[in-house]
Coordinates of C-alpha atoms and ligand atoms in Angstrom, one line a residue:
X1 CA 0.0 0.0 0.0
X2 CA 1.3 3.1 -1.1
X3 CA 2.1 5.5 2.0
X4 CA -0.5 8.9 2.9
X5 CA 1.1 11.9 2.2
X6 CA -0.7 14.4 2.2
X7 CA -0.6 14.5 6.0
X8 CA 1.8 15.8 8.7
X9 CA 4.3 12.6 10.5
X10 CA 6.9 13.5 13.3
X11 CA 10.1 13.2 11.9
X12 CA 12.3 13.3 15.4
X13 CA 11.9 15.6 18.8
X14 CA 13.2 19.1 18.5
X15 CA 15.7 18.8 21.3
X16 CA 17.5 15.6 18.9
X17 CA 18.6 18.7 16.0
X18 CA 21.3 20.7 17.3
X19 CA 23.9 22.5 15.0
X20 CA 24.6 19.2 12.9
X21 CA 22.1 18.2 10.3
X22 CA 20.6 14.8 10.7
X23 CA 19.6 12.2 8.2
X24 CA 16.8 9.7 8.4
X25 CA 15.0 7.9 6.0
X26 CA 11.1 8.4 6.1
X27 CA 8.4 6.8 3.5
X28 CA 11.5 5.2 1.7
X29 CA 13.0 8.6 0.9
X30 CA 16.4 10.4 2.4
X31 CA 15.6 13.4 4.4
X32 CA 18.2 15.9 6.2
X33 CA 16.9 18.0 8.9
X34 CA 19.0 21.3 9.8
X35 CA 18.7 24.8 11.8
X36 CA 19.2 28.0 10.2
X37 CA 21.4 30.5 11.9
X38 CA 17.8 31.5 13.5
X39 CA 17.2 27.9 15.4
X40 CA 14.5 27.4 12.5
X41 CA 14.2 23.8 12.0
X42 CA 14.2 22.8 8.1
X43 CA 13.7 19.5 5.7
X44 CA 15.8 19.2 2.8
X45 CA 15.8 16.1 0.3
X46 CA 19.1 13.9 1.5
X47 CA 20.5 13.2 -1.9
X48 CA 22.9 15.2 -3.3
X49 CA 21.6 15.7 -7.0
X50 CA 25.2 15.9 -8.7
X51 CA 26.3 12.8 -7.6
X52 CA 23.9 11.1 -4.9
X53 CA 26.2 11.9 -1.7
X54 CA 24.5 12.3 1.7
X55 CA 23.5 15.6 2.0
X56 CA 23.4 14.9 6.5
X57 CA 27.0 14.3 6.0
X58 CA 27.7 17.9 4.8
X59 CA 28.0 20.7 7.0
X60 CA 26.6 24.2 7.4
X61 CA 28.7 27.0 5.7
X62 CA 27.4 30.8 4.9
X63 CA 24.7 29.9 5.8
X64 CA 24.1 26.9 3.1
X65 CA 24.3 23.1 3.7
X66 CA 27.4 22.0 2.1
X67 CA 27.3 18.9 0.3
X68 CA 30.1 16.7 1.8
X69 CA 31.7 15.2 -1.7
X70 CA 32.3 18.0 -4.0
X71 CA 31.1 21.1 -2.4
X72 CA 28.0 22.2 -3.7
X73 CA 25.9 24.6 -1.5
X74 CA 22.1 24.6 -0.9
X75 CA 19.9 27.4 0.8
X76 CA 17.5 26.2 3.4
X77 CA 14.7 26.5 0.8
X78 CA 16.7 23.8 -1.0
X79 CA 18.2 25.8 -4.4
X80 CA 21.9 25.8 -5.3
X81 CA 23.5 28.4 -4.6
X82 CA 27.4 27.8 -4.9
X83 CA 29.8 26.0 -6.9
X84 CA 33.2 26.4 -5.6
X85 CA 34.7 25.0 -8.6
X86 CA 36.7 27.0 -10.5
X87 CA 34.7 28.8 -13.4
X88 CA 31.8 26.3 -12.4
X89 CA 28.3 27.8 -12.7
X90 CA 26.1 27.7 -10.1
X91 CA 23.8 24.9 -11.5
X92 CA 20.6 25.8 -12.0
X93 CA 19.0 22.6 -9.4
X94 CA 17.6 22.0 -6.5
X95 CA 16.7 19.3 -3.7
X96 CA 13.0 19.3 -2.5
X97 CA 12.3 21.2 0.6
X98 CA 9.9 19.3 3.1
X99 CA 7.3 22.1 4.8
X100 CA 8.0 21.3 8.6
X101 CA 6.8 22.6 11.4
X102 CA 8.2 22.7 15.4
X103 CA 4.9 21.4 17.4
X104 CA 5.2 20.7 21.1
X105 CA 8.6 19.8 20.9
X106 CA 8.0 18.2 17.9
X107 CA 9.2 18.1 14.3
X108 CA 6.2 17.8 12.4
X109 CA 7.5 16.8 8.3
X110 CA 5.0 17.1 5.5
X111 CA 5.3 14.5 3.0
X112 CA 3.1 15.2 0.7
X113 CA 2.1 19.2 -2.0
X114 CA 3.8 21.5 -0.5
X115 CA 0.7 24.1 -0.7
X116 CA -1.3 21.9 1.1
X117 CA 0.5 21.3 4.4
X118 CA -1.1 23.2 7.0
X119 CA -0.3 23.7 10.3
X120 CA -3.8 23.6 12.3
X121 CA -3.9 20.0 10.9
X122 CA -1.4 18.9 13.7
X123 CA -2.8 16.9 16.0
X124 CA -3.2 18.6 19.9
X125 CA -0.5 17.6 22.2
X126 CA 0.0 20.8 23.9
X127 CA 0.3 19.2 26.8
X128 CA 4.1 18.2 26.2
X129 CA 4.7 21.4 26.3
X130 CA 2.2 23.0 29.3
X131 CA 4.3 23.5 32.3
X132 CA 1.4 22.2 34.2
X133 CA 2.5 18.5 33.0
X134 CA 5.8 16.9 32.8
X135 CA 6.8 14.2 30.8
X136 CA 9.5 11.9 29.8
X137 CA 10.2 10.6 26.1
X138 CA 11.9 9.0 23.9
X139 CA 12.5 7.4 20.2
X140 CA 13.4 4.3 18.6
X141 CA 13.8 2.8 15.4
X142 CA 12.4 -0.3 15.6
X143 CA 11.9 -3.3 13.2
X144 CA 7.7 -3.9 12.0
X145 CA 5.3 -2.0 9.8
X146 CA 4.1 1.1 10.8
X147 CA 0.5 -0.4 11.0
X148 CA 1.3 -3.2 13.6
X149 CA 2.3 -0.3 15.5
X150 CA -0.8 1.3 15.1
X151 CA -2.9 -1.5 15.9
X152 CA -0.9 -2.5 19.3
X153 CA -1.6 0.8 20.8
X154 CA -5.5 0.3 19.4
X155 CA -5.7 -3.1 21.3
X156 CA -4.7 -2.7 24.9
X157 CA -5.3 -6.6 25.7
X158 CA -2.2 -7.5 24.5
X159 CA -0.6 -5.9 28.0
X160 CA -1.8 -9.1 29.8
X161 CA 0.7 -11.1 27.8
X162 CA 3.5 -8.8 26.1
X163 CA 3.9 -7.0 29.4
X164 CA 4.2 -8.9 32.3
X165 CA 4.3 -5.1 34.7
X166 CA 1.0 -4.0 33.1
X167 CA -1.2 -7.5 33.4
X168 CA -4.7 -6.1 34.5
X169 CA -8.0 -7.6 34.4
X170 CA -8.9 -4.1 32.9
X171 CA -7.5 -5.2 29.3
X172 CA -9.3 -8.7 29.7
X173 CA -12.3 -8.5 31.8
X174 CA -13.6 -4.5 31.8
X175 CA -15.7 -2.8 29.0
X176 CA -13.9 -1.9 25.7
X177 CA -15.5 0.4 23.3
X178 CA -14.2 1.5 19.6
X179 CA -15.6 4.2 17.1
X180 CA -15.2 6.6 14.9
X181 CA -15.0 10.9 15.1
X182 CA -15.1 12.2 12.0
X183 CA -11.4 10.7 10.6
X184 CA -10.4 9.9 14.1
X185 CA -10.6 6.2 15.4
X186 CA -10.7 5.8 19.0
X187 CA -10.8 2.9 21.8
X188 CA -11.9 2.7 25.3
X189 CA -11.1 0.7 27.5
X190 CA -13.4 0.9 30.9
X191 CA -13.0 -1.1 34.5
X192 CA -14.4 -0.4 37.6
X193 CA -13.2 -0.9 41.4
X194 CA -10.0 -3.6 40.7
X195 CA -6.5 -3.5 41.3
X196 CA -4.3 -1.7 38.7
X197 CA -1.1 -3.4 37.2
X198 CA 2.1 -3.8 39.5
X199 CA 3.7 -1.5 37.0
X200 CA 1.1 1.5 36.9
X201 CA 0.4 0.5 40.8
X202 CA 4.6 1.9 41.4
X203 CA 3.8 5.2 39.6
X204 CA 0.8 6.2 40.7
X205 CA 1.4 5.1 44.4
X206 CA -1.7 2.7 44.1
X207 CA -0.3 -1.0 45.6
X208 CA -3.1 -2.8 47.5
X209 CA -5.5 -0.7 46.6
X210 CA -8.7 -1.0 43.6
X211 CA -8.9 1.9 41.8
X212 CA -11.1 2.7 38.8
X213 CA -9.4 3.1 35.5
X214 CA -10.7 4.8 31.7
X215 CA -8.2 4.5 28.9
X216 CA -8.9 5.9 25.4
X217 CA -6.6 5.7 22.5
X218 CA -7.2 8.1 19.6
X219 CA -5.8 7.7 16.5
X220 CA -4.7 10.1 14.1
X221 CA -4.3 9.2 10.6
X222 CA -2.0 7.9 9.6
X223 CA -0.3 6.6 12.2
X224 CA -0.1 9.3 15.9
X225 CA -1.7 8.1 18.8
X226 CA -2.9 9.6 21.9
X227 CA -3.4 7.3 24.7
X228 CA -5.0 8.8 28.0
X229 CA -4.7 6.3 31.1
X230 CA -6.8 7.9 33.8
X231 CA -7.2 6.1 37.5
X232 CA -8.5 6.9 40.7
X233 CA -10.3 6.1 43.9
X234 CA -13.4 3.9 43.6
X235 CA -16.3 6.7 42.4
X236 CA -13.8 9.5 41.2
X237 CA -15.2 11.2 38.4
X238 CA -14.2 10.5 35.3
X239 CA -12.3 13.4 34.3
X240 CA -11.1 14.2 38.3
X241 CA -9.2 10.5 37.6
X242 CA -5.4 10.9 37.8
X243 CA -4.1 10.9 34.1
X244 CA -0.9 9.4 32.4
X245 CA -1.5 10.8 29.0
X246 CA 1.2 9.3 26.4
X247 CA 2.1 10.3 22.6
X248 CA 2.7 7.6 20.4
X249 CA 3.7 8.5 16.6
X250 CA 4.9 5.9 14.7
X251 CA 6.4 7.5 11.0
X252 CA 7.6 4.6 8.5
X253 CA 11.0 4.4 7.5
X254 CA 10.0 2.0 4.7
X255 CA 7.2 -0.9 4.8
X256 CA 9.5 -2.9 7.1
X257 CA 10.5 -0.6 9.9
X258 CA 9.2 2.0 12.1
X259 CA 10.6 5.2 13.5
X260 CA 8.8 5.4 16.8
X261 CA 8.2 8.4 18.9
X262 CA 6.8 8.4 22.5
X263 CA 6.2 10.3 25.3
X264 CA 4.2 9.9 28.8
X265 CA 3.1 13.1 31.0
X266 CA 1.9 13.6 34.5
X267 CA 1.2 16.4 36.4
X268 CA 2.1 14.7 39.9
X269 CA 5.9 14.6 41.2
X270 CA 7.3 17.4 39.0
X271 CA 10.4 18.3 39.3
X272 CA 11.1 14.3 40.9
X273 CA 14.1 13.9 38.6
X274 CA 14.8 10.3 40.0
X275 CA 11.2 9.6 39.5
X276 CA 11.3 10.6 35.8
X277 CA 14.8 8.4 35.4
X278 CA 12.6 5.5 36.9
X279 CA 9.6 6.0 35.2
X280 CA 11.2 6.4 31.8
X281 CA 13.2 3.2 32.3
X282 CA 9.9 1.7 32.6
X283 CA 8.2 2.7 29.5
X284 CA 11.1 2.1 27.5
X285 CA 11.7 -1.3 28.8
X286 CA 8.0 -2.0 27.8
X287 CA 7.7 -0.2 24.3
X288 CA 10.9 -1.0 23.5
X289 CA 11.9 -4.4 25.1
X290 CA 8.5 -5.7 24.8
X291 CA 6.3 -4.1 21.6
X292 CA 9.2 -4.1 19.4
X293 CA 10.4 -8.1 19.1
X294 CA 7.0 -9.5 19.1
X295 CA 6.3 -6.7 16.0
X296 CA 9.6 -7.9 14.7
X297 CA 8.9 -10.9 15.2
X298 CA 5.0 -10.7 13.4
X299 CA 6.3 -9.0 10.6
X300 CA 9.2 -11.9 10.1
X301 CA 6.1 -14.2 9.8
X302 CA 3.8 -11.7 7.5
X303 CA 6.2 -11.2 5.0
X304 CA 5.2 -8.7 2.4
X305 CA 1.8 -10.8 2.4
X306 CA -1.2 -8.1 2.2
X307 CA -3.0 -8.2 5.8
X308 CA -6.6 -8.3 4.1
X309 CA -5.8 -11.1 2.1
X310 CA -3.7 -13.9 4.5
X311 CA -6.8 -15.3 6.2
X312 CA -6.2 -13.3 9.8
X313 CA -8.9 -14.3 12.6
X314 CA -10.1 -11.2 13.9
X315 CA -11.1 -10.9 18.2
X316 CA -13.2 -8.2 19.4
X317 CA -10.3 -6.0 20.3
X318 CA -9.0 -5.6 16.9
X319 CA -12.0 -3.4 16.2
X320 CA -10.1 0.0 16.4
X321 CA -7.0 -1.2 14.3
X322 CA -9.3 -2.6 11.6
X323 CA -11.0 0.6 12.2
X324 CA -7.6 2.5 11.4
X325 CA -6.5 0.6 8.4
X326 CA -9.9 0.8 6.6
X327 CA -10.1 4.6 7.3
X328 CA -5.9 4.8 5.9
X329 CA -6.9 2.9 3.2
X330 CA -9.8 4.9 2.2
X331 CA -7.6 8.4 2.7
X332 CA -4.9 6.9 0.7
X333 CA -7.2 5.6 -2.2
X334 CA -8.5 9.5 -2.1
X335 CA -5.3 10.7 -2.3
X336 CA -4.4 8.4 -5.3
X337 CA -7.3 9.8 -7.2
X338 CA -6.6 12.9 -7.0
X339 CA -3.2 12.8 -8.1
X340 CA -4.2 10.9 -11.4
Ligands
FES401 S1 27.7 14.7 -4.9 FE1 27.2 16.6 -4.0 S2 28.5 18.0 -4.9 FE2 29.0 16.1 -5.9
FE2_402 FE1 2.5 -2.6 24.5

């Protein structure tokens, strides 16, 4: 399946591009991120188009990303705009220039026409950067389709098996909801008056006692989630619940591996730096350690078989990931149309 482009996809966190450019690979294409003399973040093709060298090998000079093999200069826009060989013309070329935007920490890449890559179309996630919360992230690149991403954070049951500190009756006993708003899938998941895992029991201070607990995922095509994890006291009001909310952006390298972006908030225990050291070796131990080899591991066995067409059973918690394919499919099929 061809990828969405027309769509904004996190392309690392803002604090990750200092001085030097950085190079990634994201839809199968090479990208260089850099910051003018300003701090402005921008996305430049990767490819040199004289001879192919990578451009996130070069350096800045004059203000103009150097190429690192035979010196060609581009402007942040992308043009050429030196040749420092002798008599050389400046050749009239340049590398494509990615609109990208810095979101909440966030570099935000646009894929897809230029003219229509607009800002208010990036999903909410101001609170990674409201004082009142504070969070700890990280990213990964990690083996898997972008999709088998998508649908672990959609279905929440597999905690009682893939993550041995989050095993909770909540993912395989309580209520679980999926639908649709507008373009956005979400799940819920919904469990009354039980104990919380052993893992969310050592942040939240909860051991030995039930707690109620709401969780909804949203999903933003084609592939950001927000995950809200609220828990409280037996009775609490929904929205008075304590809440863990977590980003998830998953932005393909290629069909066969991920670059993954995550972050999880509170708004308890700021400042706790030892907390935040502890907590963070936590998530990363279970996104990381745990979600990445089984994905690996699935997408060893899936091959480049189509998903609709290898015979897949189908439980009632795969509702929201279907959900998320079928409405990817349908904005990429749109997309395709258009274009012809
Ligand atoms: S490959 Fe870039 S200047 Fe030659
Ligand atoms: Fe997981």
């Amino acid at each position: 399946m061809p990828y969405l482009r027309n769509t904004w996809y996190v392309a690392a966190w803002a604090h990750d591009l200092a001085e030097a450019p950085l190079g990634l690979t994201l839809l199968e294409e090479p990208v260089v991120l850099l910051r003018d003399g300003d701090g402005a973040a921008h996305a430049l093709a990767g490819r040199c188009p004289h001879r192919c060298a990578p451009l996130a090998k070069g350096r800045i000079v004059e203000g103009a990303l150097e190429c690192p093999y035979h010196g060609l200069r581009f402007s942040f826009d992308g043009r050429c705009v030196h040749n420092p060989h002798p008599g050389g013309e400046v050749p009239d070329a340049a590398v494509r220039a990615y609109p990208l935007a810095e979101r909440h920490g966030l570099l935000w890449i646009w894929m897809g026409d230029p003219v229509r890559a607009d800002e208010a179309l990036i999903p909410d996630f101001g609170w990674l950067a409201d004082p009142k919360w504070e969070h700890v992230n990280g990213s990964a690149l990690v083996p898997g389709n972008y999709q088998l991403y998508v649908d672990n954070i959609l279905d929440l049951s597999h905690a009682s098996f893939v993550h041995p500190a989050l095993r909770s009756n909540a993912w395989t006993r309580g209520e679980r909801e999926f639908g649709r708003r507008g373009e956005v899938v979400w799940a819920r998941y919904r469990h009354l008056d039980d104990y919380l895992s052993e893992g969310i029991d050592m942040v939240l201070g909860s051991a030995g006692r039930r707690m109620d607990n709401v969780v909804t995922v949203d999903w933003h095509a084609p592939s950001v989630l927000f995950l809200d994890f609220r828990a409280g006291e037996p009775g609490t009001p929904e929205e008075a619940l304590t809440s863990l909310p977590s980003l998830h952006a998953f932005t393909p390298q290629d069909r066969t591996s991920t670059h993954y972006f995550w972050a999880v908030g509170r708004d308890f225990r700021l400042g706790d730096a030892d907390f935040s050291a502890g907590a963070r070796a936590a998530f990363l131990a279970a996104f990381e350690l745990e979600d990445a080899p089984i994905i690996a591991a699935q997408q060893k066995l899936m091959g480049e078989g189509d998903f609709w067409d290898m015979g897949l059973i189908h439980l009632a918690g795969d509702a929201g990931g279907i959900g998320a394919r079928r409405t990817l499919q349908r904005l990429i099929a749109a997309e395709e149309t258009e274009a012809r």
